[in-house]
Short mmCIF file of C-alpha atoms in Angstrom, two decimals:
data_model
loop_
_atom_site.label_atom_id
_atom_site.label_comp_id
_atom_site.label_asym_id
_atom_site.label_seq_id
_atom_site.Cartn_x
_atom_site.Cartn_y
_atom_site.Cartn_z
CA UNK U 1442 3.08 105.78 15.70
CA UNK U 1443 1.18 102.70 16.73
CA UNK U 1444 2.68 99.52 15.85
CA UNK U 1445 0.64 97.95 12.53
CA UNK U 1446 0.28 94.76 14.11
CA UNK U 1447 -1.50 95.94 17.67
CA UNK U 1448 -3.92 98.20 14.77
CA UNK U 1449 -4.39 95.46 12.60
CA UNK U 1450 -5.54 93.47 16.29
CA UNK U 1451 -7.82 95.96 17.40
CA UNK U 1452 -9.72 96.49 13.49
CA UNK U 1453 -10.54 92.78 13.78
CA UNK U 1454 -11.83 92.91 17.79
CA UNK U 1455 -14.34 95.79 16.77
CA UNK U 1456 -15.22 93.86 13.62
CA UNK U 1457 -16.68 90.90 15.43
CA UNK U 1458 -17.66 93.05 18.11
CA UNK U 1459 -19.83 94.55 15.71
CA UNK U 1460 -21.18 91.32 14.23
CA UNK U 1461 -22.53 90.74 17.67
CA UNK U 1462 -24.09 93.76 18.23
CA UNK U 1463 -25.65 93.49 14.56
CA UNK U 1464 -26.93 90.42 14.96
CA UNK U 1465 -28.38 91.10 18.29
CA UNK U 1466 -30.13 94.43 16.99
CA UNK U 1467 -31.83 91.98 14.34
CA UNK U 1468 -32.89 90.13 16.98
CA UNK U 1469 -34.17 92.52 18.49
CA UNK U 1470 -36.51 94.00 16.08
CA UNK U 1471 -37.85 90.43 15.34
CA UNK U 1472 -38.71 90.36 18.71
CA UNK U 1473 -40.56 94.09 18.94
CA UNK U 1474 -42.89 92.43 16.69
CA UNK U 1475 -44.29 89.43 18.10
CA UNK U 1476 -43.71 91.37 21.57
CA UNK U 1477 -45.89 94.51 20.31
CA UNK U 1478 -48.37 91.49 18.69
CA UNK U 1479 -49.12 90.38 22.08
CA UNK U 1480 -49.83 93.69 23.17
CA UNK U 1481 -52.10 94.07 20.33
CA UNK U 1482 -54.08 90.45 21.01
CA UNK U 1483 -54.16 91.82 24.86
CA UNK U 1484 -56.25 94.94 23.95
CA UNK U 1485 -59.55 93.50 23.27
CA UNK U 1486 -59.57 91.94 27.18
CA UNK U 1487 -58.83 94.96 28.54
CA UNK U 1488 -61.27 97.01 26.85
CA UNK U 1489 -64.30 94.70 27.37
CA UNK U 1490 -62.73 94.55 31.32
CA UNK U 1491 -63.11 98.42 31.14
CA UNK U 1492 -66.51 98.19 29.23
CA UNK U 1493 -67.77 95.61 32.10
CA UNK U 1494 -66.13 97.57 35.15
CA UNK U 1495 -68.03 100.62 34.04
CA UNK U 1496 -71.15 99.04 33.61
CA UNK U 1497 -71.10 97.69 36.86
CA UNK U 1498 -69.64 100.69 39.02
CA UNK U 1499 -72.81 102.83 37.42
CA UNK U 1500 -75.06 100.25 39.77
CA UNK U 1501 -72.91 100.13 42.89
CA UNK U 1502 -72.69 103.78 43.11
CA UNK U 1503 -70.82 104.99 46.47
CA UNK U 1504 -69.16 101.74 46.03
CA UNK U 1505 -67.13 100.32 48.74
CA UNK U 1506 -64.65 97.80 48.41
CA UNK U 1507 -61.82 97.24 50.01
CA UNK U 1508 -59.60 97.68 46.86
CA UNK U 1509 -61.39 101.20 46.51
CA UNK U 1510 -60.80 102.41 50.07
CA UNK U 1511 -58.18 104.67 50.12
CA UNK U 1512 -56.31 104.28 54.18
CA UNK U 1513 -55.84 106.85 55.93
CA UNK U 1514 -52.91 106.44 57.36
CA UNK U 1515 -49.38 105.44 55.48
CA UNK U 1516 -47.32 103.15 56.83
CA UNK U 1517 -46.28 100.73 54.57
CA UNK U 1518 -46.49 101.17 50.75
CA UNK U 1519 -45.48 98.37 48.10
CA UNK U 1520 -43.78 99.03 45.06
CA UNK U 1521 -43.17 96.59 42.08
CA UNK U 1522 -40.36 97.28 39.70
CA UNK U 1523 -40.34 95.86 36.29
CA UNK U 1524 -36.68 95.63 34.83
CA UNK U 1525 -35.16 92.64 32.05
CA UNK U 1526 -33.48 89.85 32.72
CA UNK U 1527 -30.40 91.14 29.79
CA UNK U 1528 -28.24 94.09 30.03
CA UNK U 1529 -27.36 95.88 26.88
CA UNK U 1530 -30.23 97.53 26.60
CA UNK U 1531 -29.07 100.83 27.41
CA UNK U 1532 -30.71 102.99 29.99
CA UNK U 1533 -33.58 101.07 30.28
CA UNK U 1534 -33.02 99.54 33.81
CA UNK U 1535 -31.25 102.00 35.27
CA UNK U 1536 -33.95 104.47 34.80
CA UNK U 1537 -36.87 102.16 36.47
CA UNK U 1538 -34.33 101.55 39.13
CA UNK U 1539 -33.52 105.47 39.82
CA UNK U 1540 -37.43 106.00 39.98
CA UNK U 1541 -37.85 103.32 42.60
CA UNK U 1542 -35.26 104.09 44.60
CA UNK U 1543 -36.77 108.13 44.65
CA UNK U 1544 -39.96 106.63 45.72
CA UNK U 1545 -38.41 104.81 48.10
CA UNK U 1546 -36.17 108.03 49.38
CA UNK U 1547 -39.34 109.98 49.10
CA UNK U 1548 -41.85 107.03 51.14
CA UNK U 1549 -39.19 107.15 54.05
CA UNK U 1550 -38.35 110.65 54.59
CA UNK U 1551 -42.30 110.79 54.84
CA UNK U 1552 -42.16 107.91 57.75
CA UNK U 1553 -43.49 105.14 55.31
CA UNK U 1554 -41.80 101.68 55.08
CA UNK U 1555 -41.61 100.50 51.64
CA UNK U 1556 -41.77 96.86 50.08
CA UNK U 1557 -40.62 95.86 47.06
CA UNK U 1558 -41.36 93.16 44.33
CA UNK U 1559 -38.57 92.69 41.87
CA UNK U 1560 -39.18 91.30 38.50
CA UNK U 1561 -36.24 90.97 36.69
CA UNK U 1562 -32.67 89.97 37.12
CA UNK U 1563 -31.48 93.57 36.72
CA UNK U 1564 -33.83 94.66 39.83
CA UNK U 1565 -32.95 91.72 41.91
CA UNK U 1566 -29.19 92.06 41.31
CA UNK U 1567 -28.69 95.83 41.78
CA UNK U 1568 -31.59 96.23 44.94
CA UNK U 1569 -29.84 93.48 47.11
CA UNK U 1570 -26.59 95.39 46.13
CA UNK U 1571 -28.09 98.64 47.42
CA UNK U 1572 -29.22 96.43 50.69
CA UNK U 1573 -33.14 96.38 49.96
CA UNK U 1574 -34.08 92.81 49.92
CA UNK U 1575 -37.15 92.66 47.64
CA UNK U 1576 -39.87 90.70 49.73
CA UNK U 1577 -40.39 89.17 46.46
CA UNK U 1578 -38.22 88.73 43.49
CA UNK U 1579 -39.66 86.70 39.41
CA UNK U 1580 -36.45 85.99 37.08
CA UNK U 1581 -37.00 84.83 33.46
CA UNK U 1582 -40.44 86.75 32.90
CA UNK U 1583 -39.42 89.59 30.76
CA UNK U 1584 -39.13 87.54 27.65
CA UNK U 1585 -42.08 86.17 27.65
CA UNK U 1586 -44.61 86.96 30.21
CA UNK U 1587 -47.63 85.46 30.53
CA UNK U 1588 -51.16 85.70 32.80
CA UNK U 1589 -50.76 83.96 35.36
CA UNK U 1590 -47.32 85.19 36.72
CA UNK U 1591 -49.16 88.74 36.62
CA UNK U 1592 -51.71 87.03 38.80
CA UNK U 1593 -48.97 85.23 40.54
CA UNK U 1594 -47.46 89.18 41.31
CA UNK U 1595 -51.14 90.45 42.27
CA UNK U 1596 -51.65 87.67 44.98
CA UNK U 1597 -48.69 89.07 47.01
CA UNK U 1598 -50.34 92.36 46.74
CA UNK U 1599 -54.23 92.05 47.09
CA UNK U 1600 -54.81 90.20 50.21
CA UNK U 1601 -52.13 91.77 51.83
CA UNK U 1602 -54.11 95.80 51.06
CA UNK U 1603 -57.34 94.09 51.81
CA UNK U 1604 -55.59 93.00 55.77
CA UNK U 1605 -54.87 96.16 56.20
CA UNK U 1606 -50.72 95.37 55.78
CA UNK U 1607 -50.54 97.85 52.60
CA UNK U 1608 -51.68 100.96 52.43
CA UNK U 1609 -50.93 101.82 48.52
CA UNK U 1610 -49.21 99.79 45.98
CA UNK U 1611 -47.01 101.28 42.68
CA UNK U 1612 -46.00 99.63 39.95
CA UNK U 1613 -42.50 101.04 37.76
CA UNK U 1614 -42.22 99.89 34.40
CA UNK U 1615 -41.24 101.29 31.03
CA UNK U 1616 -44.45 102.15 28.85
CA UNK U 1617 -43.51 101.37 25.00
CA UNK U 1618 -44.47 104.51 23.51
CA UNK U 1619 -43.02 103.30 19.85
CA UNK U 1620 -40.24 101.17 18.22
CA UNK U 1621 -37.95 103.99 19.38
CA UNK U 1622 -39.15 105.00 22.56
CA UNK U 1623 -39.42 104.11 26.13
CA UNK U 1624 -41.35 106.12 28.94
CA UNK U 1625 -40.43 104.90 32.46
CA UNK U 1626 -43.97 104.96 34.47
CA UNK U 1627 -44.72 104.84 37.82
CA UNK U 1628 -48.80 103.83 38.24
CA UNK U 1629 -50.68 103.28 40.97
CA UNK U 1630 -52.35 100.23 41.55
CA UNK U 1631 -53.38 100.02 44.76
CA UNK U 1632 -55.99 101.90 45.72
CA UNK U 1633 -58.15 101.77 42.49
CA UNK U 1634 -58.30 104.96 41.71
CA UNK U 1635 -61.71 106.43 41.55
CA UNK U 1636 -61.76 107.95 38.04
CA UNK U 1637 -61.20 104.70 36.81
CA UNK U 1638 -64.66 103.89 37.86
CA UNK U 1639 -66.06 107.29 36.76
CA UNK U 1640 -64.41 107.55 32.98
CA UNK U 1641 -67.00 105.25 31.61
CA UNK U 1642 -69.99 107.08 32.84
CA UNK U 1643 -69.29 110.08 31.26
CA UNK U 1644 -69.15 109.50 27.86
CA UNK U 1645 -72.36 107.17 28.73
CA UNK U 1646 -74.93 108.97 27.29
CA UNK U 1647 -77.88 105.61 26.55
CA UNK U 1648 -77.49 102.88 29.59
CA UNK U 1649 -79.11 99.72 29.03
CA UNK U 1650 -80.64 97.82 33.02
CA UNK U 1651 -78.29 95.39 33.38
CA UNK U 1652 -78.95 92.59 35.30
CA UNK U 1653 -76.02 90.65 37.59
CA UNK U 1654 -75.89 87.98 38.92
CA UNK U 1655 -75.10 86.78 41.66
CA UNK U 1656 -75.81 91.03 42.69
CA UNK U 1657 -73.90 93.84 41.49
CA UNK U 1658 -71.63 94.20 44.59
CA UNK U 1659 -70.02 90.81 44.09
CA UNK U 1660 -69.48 90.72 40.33
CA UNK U 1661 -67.46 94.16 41.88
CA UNK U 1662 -65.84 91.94 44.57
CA UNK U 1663 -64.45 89.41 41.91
CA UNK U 1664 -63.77 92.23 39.31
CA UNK U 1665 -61.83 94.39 41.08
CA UNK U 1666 -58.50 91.56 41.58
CA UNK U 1667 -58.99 90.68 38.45
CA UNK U 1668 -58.59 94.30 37.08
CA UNK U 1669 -55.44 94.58 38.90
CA UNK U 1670 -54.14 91.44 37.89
CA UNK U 1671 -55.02 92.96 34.38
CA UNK U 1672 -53.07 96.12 34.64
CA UNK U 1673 -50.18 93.77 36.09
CA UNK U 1674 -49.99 91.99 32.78
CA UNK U 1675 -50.56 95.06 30.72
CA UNK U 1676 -46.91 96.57 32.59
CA UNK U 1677 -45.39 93.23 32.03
CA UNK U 1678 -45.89 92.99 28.53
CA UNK U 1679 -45.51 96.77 27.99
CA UNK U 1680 -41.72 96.20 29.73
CA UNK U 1681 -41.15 93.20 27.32
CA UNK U 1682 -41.92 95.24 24.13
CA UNK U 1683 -39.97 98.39 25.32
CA UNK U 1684 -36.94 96.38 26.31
CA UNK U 1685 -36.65 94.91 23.04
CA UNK U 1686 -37.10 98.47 21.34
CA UNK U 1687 -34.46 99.90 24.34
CA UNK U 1688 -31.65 96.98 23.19
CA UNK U 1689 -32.74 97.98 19.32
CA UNK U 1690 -31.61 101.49 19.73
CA UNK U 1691 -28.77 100.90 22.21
CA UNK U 1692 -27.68 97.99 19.72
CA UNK U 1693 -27.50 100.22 16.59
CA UNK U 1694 -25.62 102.81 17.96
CA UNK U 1695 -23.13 100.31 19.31
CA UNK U 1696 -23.16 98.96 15.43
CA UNK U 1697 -22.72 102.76 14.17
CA UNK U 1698 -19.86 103.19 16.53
CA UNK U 1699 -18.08 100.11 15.71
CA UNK U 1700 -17.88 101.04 11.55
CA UNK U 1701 -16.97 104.55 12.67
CA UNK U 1702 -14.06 103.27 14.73
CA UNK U 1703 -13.15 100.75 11.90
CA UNK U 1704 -13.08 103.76 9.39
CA UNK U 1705 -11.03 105.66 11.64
CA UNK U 1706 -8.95 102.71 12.76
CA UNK U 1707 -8.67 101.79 8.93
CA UNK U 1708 -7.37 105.24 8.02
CA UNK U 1709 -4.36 105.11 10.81
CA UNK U 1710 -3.74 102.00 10.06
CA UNK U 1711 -2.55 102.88 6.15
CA UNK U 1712 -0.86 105.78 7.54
CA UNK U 1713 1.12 103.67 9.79
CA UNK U 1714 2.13 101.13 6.60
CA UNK U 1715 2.94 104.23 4.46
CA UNK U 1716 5.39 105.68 6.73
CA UNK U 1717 6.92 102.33 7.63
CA UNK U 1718 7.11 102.14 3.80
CA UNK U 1719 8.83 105.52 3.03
CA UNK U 1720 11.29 104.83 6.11
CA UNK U 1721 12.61 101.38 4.57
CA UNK U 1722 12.79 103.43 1.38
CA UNK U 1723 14.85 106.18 2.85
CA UNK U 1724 16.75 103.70 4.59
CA UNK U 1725 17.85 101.49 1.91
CA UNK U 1726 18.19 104.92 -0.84
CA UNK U 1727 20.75 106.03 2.15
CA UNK U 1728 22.35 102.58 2.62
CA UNK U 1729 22.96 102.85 -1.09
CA UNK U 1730 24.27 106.17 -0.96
CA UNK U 1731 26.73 105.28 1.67
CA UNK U 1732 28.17 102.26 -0.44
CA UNK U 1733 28.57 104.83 -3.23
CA UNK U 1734 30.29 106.78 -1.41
CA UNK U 1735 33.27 104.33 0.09
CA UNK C 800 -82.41 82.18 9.43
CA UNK C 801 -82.83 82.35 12.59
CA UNK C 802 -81.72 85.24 14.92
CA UNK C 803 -78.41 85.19 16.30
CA UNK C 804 -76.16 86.37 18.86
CA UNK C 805 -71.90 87.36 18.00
CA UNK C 806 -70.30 85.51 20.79
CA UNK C 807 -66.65 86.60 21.71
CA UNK C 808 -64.59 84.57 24.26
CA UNK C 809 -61.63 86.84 25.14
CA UNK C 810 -59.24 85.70 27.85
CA UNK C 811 -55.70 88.35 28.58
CA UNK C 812 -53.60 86.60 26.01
CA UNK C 813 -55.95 86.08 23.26
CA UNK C 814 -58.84 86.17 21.16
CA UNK C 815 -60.14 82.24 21.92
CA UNK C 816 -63.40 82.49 19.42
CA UNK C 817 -65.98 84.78 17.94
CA UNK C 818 -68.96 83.45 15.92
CA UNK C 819 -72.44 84.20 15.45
CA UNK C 820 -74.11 81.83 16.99
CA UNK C 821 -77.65 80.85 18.50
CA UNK C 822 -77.12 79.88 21.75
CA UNK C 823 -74.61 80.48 25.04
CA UNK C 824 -75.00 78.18 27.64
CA UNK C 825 -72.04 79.15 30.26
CA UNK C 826 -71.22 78.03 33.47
CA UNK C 827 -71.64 80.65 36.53
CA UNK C 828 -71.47 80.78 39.91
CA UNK C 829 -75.08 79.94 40.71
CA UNK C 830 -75.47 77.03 37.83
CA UNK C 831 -75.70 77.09 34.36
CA UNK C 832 -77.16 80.26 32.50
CA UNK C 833 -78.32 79.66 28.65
CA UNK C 834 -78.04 82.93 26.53
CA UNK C 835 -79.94 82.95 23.67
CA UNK C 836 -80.96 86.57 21.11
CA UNK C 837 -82.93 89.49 22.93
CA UNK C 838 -81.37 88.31 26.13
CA UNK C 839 -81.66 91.42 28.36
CA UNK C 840 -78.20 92.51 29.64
CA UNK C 841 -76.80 90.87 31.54
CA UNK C 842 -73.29 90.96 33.96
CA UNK C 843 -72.19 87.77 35.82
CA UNK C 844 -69.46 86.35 37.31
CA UNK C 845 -68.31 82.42 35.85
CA UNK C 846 -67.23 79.77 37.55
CA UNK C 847 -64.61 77.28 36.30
CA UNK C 848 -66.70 74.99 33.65
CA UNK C 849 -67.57 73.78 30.27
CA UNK C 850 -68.90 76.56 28.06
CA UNK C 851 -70.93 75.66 25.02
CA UNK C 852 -72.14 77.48 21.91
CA UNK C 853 -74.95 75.96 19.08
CA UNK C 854 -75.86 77.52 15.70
CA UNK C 855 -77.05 76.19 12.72
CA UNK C 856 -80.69 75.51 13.96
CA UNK C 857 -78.54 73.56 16.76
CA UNK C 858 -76.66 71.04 14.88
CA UNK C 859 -73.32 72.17 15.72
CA UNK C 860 -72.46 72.59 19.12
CA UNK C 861 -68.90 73.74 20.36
CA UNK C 862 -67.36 73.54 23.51
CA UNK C 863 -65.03 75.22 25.48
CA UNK C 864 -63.16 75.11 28.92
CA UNK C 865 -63.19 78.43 30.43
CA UNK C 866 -61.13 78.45 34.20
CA UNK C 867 -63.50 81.20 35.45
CA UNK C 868 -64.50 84.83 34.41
CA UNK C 869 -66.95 87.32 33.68
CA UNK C 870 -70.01 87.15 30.89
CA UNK C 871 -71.52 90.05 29.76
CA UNK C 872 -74.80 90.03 27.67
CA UNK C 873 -75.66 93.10 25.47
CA UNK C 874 -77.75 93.66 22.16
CA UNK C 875 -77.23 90.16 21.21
CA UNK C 876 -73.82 90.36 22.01
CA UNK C 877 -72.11 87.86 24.39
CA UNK C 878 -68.89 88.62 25.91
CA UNK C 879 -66.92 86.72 27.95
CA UNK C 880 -63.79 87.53 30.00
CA UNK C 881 -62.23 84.05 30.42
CA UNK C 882 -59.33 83.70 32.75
CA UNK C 883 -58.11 81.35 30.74
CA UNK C 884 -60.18 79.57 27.66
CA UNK C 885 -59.59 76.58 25.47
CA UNK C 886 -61.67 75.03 22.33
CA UNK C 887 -62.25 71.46 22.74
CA UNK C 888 -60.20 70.54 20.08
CA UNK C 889 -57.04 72.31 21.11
CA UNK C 890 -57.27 71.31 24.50
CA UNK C 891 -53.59 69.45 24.93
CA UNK C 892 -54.35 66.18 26.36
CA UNK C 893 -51.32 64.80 27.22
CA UNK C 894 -50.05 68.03 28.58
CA UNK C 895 -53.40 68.65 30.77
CA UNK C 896 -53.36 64.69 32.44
CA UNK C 897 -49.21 65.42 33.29
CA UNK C 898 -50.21 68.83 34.91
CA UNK C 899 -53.30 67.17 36.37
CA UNK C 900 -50.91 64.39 38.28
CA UNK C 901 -48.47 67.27 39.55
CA UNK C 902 -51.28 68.70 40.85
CA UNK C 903 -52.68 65.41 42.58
CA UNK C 904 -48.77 65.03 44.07
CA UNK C 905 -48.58 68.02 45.41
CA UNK C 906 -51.89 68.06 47.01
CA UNK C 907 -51.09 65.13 48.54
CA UNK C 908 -47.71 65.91 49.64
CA UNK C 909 -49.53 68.65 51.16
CA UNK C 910 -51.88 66.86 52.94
CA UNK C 911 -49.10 65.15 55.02
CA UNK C 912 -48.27 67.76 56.59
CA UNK C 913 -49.30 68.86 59.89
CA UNK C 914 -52.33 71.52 59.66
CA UNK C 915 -49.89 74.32 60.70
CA UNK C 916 -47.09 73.79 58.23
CA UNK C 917 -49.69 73.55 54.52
CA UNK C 918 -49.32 76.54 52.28
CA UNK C 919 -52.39 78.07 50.51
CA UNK C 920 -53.93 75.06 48.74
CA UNK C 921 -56.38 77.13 46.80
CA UNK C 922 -53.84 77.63 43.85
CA UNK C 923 -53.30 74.12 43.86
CA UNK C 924 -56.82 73.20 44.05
CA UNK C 925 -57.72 75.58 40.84
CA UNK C 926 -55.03 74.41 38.92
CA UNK C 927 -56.19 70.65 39.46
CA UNK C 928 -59.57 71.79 38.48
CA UNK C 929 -58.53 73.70 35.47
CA UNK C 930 -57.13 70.12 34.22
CA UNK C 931 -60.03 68.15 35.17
CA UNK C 932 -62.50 70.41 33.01
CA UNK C 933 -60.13 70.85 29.90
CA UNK C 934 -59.75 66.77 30.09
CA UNK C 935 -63.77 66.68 30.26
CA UNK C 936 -63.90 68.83 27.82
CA UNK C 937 -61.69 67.15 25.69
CA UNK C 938 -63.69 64.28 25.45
CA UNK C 939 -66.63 65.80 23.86
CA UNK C 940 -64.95 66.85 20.70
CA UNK C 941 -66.40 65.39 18.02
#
């Protein structure tokens, strides 16, 4: 029987133990919000980006840009994985990292070299354990990520397809599906996929003549980066909400544990005092007995 | 009344501004384009500039500072993709000249260097201009 003192030791540990994990799945779901807010206030960009990329791909039909080309050969491919800066978020990280290191298994054994951007502390920490030293590594974004770090992530990619040096770019992030969900995703960025050019025709239907201006091949040119840099900032934030959701889950289970254990520990821990109760009783009922007796 | 137009400035992290207003005047890459109703559509690509909007029979004019984007123009509806966007009046000053003299440093620092050893200077160069036109723009608030 375990000694009521060590018992007593270990109810109070998972007591606080759970405080922190209460107070950190709180947290948590404050920050879902404002994190699934700025998804919200993101939407109507991306839409009217859509709306305008459609418009103009109807007038540069066959288009050809550089971002559109798809190379023929592989040789090198880039891959950007999105992880948080914080553990306890349960298997949030270690599922973007398992995907990129499959496409990375999977790029070599077809003869590809792979690059890799790390966002995230998690990603930096456990590739440069593994030996893959990201060419490129951002710390302190998942909390708060904002425009111009996604553009900051595109510039390393863009010019670098455009020379010729990349041949396909992938980005791995966790898609917040809801408040208690989490898909990991692996999209490609690099080359723009045709259909994305080709969805908005088809429910078209009534097409006004635009005009452009300068011409319609260069609003294209300056579009195009800018899309990317748009679906960049879309995975960021989309990695910022589902984190928060991912520690929410993880953190309420950890809480759910912790009262179990206390009940459980709770209920040994009377045992324990009963027993040590009835033994001083039968101890001092037999002391007694013995003084009778002489 | 006269006719209007719904303008909405959009940039990635926000809504910036939607009104109905009478007039667009925006800066793009080949000058200044004014937008006013029955506009045909239109798609163009902006350059980093002061973006202004009149209504009420063009007594109230508002401006903006827009770092570069896209406008699009269709049934009197005026959209524009702003990299980044700020009203006049919420432009931060004091936050825009300290940014603007970081900029200026490091421009400078590097300009000391040999021609070989500068980084990209573009970044630098937009961010300096990004200050300059919110300061600009700052001053015309009324």
């Amino acid at each position: 029987m375990a000694n009521l003192r060590d018992i007593k030791q270990r109810i109070t540990s998972v007591q606080s133990t759970s405080q922190i994990t209460r107070t950190m799945e709180m947290v948590a779901t404050a920050k879902i919000k404002r994190a699934q807010e700025k998804i919200e206030s993101a939407r109507p960009y991306s839409f009217a980006m859509m709306e305008v990329l459609g418009n103009v791909a109807r007038y540069v039909q066959g288009a050809s840009h550089p971002l559109l080309e798809e190379h023929e050969e592989r040789k090198r491919v880039m891959v950007v994985t999105i992880t948080s800066d914080r553990g306890l978020c349960g298997a949030f990280n270690s599922n973007i990292l398992r995907i990129t290191e499959d496409v990375i298994r999977s790029e070599r054994n077809a003869g590809v070299e792979t690059d890799v951007i790390a966002v995230g502390k998690k990603a930096i920490g456990y590739l440069r354990y593994r030996g893959i030293e990201p060419v490129m590594s951002y710390r302190d974004v998942s909390d708060k990520p904002t425009f111009s770090e996604a553009r900051a992530i595109a510039a390393h990619i863009i010019p670098r397809y455009e020379a010729g040096e990349l041949d396909a770019a992938y980005i791995v992030f966790n898609r917040f599906k809801n408040v208690a969900e989490q898909k990991p995703e692996t999209y490609q960025l690099l080359p723009i996929e045709q259909r994305v050019m080709e969805a908005e025709e088809e429910k078209g239907g009534m097409h006004a003549e635009y005009l452009f201006e300068p011409t319609a091949a260069e609003v294209l040119e300056h579009l195009l980066p800018t899309y990317v840099e748009t679906l960049v900032y879309r995975a960021l934030m989309e990695s910022a909400a589902a984190e928060q959701g991912a520690r929410r889950t993880a953190m309420k289970s950890a809480t759910d544990n912790a009262s179990e254990m206390i009940t459980t520990l709770t209920r040994s821990y009377n045992r324990a005092r009963q027993a040590a109760i009835t033994t001083e009783i039968a101890e001092i009922v037999g002391g007694a007995a013995a003084l009778e007796e002489a | 009344m006269a006719r209007t137009l719904l303008c909405e400035i959009v940039t990635p992290e926000k809504i910036v501004y939607t009104n109905e207003v009478e007039m667009v005047i925006a800066p793009t890459l080949d000058g200044e384009v004014g937008i006013l109703p029955l506009h045909a559509p239109l798609v163009t690509v902006l350059r980093p500039g002061e973006l202004r909007v009149r209504y009420n029979d063009g007594k109230d004019v508002e401006w903006f500072a827009v770092a570069g984007g896209y406008l699009q123009v269709h049934q009197d509806k005026v959209i524009v993709l702003a990299d980044a966007a700020e009203h006049a009046s919420r432009v931060d000053v004091d936050r825009a000249r300290q940014a603007k003299e970081l900029a200026e440093q490091r421009m400078a620092e590097m300009k000391q260097k040999p021609l070989m050893e500068r980084e990209d200077m573009t970044e630098c160069e937009e961010d300096l201009k990004w200050c300059e036109i919110q300061l600009q723009v700052a001053e015309k608030r009324s």
